[in-house]
mmCIF file of C-alpha atoms in Angstrom:
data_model
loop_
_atom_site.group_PDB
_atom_site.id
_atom_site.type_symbol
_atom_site.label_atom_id
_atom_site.label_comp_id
_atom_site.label_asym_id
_atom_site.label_seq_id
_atom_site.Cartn_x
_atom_site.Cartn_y
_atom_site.Cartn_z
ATOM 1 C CA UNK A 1 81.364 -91.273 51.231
ATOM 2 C CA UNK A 2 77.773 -93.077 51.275
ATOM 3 C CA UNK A 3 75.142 -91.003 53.314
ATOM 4 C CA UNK A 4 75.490 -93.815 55.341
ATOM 5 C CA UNK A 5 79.395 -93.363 56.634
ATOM 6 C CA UNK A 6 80.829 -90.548 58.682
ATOM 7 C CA UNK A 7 80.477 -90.512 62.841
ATOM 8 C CA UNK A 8 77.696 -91.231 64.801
ATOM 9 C CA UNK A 9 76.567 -94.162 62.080
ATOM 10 C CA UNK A 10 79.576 -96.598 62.398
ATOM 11 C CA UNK A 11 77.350 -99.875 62.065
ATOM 12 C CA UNK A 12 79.135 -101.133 64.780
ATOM 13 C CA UNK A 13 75.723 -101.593 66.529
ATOM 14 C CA UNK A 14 77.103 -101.593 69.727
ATOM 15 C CA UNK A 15 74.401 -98.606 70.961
ATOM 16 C CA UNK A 16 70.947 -99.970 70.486
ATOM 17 C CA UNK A 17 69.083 -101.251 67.708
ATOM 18 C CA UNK A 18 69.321 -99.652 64.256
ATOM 19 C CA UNK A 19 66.247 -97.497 63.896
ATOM 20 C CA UNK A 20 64.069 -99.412 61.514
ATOM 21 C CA UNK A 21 63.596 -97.596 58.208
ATOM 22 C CA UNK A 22 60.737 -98.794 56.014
ATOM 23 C CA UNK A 23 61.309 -99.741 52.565
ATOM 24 C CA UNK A 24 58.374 -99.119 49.525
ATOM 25 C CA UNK A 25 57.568 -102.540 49.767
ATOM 26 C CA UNK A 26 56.534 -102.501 53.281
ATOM 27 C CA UNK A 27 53.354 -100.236 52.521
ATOM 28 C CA UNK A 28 52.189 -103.275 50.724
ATOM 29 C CA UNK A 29 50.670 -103.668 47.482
ATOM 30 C CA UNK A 30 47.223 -102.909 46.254
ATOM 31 C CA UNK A 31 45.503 -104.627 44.007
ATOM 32 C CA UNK A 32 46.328 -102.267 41.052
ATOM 33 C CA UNK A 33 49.995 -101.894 41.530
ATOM 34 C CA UNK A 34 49.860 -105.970 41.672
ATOM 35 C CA UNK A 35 47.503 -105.799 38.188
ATOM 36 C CA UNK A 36 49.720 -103.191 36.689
ATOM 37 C CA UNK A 37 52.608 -105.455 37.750
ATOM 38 C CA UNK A 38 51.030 -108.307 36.107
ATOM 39 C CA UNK A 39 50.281 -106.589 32.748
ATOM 40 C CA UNK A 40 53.906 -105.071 32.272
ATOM 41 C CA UNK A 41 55.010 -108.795 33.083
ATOM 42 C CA UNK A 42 52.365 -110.418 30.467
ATOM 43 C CA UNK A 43 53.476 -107.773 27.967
ATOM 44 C CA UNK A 44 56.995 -108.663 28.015
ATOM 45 C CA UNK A 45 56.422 -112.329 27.929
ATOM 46 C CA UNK A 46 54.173 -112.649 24.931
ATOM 47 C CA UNK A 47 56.921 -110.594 23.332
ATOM 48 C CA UNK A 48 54.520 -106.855 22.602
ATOM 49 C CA UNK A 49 56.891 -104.965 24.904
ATOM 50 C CA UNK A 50 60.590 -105.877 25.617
ATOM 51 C CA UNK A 51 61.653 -104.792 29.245
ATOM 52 C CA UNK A 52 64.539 -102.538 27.608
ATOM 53 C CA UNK A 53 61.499 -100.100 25.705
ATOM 54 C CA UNK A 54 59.900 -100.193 29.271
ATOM 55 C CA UNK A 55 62.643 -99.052 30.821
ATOM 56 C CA UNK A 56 63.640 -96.784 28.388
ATOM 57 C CA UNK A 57 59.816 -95.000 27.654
ATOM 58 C CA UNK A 58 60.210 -94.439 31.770
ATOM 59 C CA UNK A 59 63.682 -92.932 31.017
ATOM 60 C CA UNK A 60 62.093 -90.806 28.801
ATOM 61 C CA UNK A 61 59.477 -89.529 30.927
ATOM 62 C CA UNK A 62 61.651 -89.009 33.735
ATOM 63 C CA UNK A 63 64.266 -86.905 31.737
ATOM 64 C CA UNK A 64 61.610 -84.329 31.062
ATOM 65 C CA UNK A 65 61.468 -81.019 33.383
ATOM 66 C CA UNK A 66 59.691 -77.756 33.245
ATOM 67 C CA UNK A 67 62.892 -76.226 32.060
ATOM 68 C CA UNK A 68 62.218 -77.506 28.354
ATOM 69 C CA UNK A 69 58.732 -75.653 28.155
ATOM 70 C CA UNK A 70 60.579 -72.546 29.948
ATOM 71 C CA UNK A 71 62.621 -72.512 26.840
ATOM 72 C CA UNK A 72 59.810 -72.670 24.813
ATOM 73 C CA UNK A 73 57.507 -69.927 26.732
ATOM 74 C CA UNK A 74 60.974 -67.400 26.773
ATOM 75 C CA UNK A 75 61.209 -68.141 22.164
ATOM 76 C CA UNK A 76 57.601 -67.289 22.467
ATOM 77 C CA UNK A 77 58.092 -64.398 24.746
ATOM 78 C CA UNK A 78 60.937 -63.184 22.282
ATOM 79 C CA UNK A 79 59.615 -63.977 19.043
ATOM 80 C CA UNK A 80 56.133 -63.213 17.888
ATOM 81 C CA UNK A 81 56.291 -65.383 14.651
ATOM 82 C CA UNK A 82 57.219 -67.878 17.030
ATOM 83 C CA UNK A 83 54.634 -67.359 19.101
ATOM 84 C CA UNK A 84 51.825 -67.427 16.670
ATOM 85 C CA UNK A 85 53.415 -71.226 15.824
ATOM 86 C CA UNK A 86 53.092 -72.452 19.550
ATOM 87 C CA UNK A 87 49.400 -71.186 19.717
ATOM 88 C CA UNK A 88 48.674 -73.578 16.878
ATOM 89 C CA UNK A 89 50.414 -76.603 17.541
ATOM 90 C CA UNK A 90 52.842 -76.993 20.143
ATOM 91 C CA UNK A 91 54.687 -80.350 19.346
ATOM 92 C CA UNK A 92 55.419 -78.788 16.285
ATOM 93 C CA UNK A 93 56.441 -75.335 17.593
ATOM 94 C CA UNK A 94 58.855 -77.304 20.117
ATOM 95 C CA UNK A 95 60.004 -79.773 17.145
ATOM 96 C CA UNK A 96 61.727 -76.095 15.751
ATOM 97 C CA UNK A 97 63.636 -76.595 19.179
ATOM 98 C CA UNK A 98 64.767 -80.193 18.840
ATOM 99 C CA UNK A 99 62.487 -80.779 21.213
ATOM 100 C CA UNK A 100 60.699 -83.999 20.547
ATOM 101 C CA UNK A 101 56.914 -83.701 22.818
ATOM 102 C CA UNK A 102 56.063 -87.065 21.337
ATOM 103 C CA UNK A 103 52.624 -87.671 19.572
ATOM 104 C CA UNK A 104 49.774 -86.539 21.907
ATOM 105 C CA UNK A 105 48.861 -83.284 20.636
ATOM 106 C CA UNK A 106 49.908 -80.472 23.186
ATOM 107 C CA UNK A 107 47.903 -77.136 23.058
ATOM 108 C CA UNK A 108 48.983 -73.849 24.443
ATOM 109 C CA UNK A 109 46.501 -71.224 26.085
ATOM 110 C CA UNK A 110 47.771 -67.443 25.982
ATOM 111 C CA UNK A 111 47.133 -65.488 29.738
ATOM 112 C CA UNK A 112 46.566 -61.747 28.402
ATOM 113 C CA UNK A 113 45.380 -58.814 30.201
ATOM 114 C CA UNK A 114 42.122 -59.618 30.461
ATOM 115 C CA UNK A 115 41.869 -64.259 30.673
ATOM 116 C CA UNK A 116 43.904 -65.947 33.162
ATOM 117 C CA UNK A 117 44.230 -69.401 32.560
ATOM 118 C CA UNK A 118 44.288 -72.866 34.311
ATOM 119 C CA UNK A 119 44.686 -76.056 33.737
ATOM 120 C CA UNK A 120 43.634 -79.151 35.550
ATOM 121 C CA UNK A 121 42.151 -83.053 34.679
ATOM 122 C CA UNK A 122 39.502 -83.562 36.829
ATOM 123 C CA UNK A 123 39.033 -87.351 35.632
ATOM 124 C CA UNK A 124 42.622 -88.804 35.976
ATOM 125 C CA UNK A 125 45.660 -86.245 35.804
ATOM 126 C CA UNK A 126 46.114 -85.624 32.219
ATOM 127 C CA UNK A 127 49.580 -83.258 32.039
ATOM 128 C CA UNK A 128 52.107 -82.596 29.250
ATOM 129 C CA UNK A 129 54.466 -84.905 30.863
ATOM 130 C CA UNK A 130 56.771 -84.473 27.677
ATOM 131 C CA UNK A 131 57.191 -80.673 27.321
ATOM 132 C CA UNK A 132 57.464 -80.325 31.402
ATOM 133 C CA UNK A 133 57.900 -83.080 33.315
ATOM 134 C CA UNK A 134 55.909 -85.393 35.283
ATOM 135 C CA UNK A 135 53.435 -83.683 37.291
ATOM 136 C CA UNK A 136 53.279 -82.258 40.721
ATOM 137 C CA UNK A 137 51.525 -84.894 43.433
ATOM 138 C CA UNK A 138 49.531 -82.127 44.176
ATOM 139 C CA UNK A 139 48.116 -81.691 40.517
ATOM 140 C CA UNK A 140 46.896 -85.128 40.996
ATOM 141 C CA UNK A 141 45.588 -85.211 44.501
ATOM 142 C CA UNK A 142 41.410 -85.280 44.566
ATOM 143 C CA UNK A 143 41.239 -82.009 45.733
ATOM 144 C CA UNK A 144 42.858 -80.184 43.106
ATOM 145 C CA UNK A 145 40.895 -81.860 41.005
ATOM 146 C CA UNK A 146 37.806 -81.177 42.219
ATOM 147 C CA UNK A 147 38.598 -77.512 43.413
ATOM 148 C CA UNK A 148 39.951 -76.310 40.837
ATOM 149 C CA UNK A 149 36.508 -76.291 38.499
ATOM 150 C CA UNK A 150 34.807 -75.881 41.256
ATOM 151 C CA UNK A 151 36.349 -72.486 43.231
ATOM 152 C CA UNK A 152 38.961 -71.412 40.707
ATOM 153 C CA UNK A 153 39.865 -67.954 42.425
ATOM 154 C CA UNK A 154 39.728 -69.728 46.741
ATOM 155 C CA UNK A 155 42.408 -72.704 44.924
ATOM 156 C CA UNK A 156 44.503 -69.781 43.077
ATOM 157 C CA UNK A 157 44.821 -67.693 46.210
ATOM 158 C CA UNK A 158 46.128 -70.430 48.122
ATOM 159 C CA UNK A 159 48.655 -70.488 45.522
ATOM 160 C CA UNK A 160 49.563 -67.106 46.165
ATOM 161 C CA UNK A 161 48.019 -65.752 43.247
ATOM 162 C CA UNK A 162 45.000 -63.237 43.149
ATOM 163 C CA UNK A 163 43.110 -62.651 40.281
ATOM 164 C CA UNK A 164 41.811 -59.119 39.577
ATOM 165 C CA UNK A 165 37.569 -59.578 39.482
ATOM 166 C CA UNK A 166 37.908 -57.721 35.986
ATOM 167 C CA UNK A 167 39.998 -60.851 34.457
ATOM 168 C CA UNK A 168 38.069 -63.785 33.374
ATOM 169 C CA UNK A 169 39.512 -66.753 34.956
ATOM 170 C CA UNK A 170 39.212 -69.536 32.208
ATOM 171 C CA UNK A 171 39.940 -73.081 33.587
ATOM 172 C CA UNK A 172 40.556 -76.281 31.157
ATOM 173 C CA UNK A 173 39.485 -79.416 32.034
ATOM 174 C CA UNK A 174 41.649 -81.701 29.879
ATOM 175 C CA UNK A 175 39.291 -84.669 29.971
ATOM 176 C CA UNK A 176 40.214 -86.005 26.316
ATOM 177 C CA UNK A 177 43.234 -86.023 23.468
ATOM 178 C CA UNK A 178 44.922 -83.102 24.253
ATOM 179 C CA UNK A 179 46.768 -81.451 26.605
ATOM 180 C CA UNK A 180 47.375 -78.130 27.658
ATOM 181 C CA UNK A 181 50.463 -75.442 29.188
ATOM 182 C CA UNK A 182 49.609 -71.880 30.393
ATOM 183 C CA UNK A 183 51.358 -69.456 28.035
ATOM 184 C CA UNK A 184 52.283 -66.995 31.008
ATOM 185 C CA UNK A 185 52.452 -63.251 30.615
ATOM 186 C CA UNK A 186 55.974 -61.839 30.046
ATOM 187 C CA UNK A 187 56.686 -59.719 33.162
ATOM 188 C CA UNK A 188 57.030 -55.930 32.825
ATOM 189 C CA UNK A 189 60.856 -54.649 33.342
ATOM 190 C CA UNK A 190 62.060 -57.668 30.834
ATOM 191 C CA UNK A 191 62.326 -55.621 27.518
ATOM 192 C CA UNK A 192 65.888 -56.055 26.677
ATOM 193 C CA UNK A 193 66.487 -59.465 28.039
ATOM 194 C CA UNK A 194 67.370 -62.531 25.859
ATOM 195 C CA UNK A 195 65.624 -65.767 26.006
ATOM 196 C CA UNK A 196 68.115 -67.835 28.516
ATOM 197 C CA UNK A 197 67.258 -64.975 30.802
ATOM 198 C CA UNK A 198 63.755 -65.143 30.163
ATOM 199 C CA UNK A 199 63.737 -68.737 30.872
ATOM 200 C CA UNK A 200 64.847 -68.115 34.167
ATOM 201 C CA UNK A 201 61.157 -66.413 34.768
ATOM 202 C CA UNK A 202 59.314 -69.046 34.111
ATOM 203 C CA UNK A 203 58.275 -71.352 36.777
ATOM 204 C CA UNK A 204 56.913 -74.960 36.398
ATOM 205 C CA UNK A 205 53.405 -73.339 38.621
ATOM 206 C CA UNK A 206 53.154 -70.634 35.872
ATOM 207 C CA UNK A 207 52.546 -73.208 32.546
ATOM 208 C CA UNK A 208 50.071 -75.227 34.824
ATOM 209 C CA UNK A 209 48.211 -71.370 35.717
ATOM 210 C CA UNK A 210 48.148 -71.773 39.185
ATOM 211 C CA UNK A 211 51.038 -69.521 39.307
ATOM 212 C CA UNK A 212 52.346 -65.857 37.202
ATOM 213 C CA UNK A 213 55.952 -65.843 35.432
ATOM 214 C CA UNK A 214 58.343 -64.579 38.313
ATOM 215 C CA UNK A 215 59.308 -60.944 38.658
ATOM 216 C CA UNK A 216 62.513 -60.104 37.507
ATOM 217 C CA UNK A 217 64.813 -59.272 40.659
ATOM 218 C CA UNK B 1 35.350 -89.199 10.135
ATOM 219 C CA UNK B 2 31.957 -87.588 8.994
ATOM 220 C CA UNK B 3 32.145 -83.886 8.983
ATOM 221 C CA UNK B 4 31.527 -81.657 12.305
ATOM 222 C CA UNK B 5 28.318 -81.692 13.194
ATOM 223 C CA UNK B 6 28.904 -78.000 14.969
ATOM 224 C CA UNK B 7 30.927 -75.099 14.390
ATOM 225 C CA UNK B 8 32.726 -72.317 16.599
ATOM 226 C CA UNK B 9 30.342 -69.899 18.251
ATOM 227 C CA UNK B 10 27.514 -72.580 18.090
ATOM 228 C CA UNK B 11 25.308 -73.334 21.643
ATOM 229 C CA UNK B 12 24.795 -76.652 22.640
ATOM 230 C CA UNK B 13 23.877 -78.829 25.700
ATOM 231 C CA UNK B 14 25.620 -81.749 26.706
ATOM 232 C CA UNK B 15 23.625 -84.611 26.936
ATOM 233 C CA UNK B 16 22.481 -85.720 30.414
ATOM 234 C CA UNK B 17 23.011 -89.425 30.182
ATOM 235 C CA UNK B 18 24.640 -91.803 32.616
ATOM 236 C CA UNK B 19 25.870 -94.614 30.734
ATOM 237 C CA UNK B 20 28.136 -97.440 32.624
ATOM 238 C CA UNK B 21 31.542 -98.097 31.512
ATOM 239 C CA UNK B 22 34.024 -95.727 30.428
ATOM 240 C CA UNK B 23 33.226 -92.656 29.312
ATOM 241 C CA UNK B 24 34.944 -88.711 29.355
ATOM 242 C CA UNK B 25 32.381 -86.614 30.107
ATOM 243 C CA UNK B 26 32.369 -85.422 33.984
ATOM 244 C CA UNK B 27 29.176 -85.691 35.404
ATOM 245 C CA UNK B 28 29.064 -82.139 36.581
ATOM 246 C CA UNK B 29 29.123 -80.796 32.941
ATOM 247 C CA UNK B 30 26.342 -83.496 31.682
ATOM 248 C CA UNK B 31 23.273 -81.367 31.375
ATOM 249 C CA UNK B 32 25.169 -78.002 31.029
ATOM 250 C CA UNK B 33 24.685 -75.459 27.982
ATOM 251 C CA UNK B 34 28.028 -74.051 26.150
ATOM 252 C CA UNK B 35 29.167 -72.629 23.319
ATOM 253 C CA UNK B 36 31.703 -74.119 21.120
ATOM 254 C CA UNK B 37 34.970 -72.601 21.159
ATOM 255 C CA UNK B 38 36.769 -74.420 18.555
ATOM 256 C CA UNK B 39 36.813 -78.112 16.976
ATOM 257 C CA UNK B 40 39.930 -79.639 18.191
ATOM 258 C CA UNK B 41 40.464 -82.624 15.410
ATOM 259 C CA UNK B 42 38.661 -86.286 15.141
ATOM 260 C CA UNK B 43 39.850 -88.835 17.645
ATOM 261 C CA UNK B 44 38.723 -92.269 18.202
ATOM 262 C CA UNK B 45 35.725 -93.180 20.399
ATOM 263 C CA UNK B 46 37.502 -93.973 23.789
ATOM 264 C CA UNK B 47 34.250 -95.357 24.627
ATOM 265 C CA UNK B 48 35.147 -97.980 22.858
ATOM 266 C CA UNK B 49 39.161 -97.769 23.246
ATOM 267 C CA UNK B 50 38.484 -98.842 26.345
ATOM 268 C CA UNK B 51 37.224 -101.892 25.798
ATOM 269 C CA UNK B 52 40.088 -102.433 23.304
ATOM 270 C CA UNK B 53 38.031 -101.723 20.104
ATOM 271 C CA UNK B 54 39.426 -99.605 17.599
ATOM 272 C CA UNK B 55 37.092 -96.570 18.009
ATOM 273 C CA UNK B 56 36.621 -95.861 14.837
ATOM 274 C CA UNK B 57 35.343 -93.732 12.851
ATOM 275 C CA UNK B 58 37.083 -90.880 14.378
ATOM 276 C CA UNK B 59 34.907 -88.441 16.620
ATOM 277 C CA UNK B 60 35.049 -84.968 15.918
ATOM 278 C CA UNK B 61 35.751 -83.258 19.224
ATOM 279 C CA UNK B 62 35.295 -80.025 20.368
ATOM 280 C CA UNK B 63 36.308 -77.329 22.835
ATOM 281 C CA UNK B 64 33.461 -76.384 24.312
ATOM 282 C CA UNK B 65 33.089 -73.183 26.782
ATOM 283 C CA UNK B 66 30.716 -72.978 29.609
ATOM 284 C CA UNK B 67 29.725 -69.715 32.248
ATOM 285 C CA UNK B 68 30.881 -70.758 35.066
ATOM 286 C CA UNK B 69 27.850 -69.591 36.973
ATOM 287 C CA UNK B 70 25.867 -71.547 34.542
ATOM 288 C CA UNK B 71 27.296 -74.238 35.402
ATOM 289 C CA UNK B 72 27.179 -74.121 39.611
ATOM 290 C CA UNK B 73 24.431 -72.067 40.312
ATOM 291 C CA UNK B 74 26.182 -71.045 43.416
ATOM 292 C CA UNK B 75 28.878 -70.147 41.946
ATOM 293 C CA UNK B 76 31.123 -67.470 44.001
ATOM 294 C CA UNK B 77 33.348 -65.514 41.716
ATOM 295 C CA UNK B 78 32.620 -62.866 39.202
ATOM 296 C CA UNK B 79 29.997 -63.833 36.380
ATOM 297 C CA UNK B 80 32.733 -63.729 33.701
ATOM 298 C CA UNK B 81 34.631 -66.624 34.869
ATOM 299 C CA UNK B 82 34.569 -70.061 32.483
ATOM 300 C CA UNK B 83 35.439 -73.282 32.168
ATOM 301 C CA UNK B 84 36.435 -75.250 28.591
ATOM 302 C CA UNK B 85 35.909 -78.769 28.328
ATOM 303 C CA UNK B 86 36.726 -81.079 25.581
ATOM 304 C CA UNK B 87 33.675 -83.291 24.602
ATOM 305 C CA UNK B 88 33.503 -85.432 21.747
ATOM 306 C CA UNK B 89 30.269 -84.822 19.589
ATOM 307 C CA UNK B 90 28.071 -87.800 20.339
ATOM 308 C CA UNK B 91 27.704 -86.478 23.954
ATOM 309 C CA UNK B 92 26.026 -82.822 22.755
ATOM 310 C CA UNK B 93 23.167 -81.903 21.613
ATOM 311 C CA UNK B 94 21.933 -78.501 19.570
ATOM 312 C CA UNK B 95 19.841 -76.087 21.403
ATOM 313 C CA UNK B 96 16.823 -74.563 19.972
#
């Protein structure tokens, strides 16, 4: 059954009119979704791009999801050798996973007892779409952006998370080649747990730094 | 790529220029003093990307690490806090 079926929505049409429900086209379009619509269309046509690697590169993004860096935070958590790779380089760290991060070099920064870490873009909204996922609207918005280099501990505590005055709070501004995740710290209480259940702790918020890894219930 | 003009632990200042077109360096950083933190490879100019030159030779670029009170004077949380920012080595300067 459609969302659409089922009583109360018979399209008989016989109480009313049919509420009106906009579609995306009907916010119109500005003049860079029409220029970004052009260039895809140019770049198909002059034969650089076929619409199939389009569709598929979008495919790709869209099949990514925080629980791929999860995995890799809980290895890390579990295995120090492992760890010590993912500091250095971590396409190649997740490449040990199968997991293919693509060729924009991703960097990891370690939270410890003494730096908390954050990331943000403050020129565009530079993310590691291919370890985690496409990015949170929020991470984007002009606020974050600005905030978050601005009044690092006021845009954490809205978060939920306080920061001890003691701990440096280190934010990265990824305005160039690279991008970063927030290795989180492994939570307390978690010693004899394997990595699936690790993974379970660690929240999308936690490898951007505006959030810890969740307590274990 | 020529070799790195500046090495980990070195201070420098970012230049304060104001150039049009596209560049990567915010303007709140742009006449701010850091130390470098680490050299992060050689890229190519997206200056010049941009425009859809090749940007090259490769810029060294660097990781470079800034007090955050240094860097808004008003600056409300504890004097330890930083920020890193990735600048590529045209854009800073050595200070002495």
């Amino acid at each position: 059954m459609s969302p659409h079926d089922g009583p109360g929505h018979d399209h008989e049409h016989d109480h009313g009119p049919h509420p009106y429900q906009p579609d995306i086209e009907d916010s119109g379009y500005t003049e860079r979704m029409v220029m970004a619509q052009a260039v895809e269309e140019l770049l198909i046509e002059k034969g650089i791009i076929t619409a199939d690697e389009m569709r598929a590169q979008v495919e790709l993004m869209d099949s990514r999801e925080p629980a791929l860096g999860a995995k890799v935070v809980a290895r890390a958590w579990a295995d120090p050798a492992f760890k010590q790779r993912l500091l250095e380089d971590v396409n190649k760290a997740a490449a040990e996973m199968d997991i293919d991060t693509g060729h924009i070099p991703i960097r990891a920064v370690e939270n410890t007892p003494d730096v908390h870490n954050v990331i943000v873009c403050t020129l565009c909204s530079c993310y590691p779409r291919l370890l985690i996922g496409l990015p949170p609207d929020w991470y984007k918005s002009r606020a974050y952006r600005s905030r978050t280099v601005r009044e690092p501990r006021v845009v954490l505590a809205e978060f939920g998370t306080e920061i001890a005055d003691d701990v440096e709070v280190r934010v990265h501004d990824s305005t160039a080649d690279l991008r970063y995740m927030v290795l989180p710290m492994r939570p307390a209480g978690t010693d004899d747990w394997d990595e699936d259940r690790l993974a379970e702790l660690v929240n999308r918020d936690s490898m951007i730094g505006v959030s810890l890894a969740s307590e274990p219930k | 790529m020529s070799a790195a003009r500046f090495q980990s632990g070195d201070t420098v200042a970012v230049s304060a220029a104001y150039p049009p077109g596209h560049v990567r360096t915010p303007y709140f950083i742009r006449g701010k003093s850091g130390v470098v933190d680490s050299i992060a490879g050689a890229y190519p100019n997206p200056e010049e990307l941009a425009y859809g030159r090749d940007g090259m030779p490769a810029l060294p670029l660097y990781r470079v690490r800034f007090k955050q009170t240094d860097v808004w004077p008003d600056y409300a949380g504890p004097a330890n806090d930083t920020v890193v920012i990735d600048l590529y080595e045209p854009w800073l300067e050595p200070t002495s």
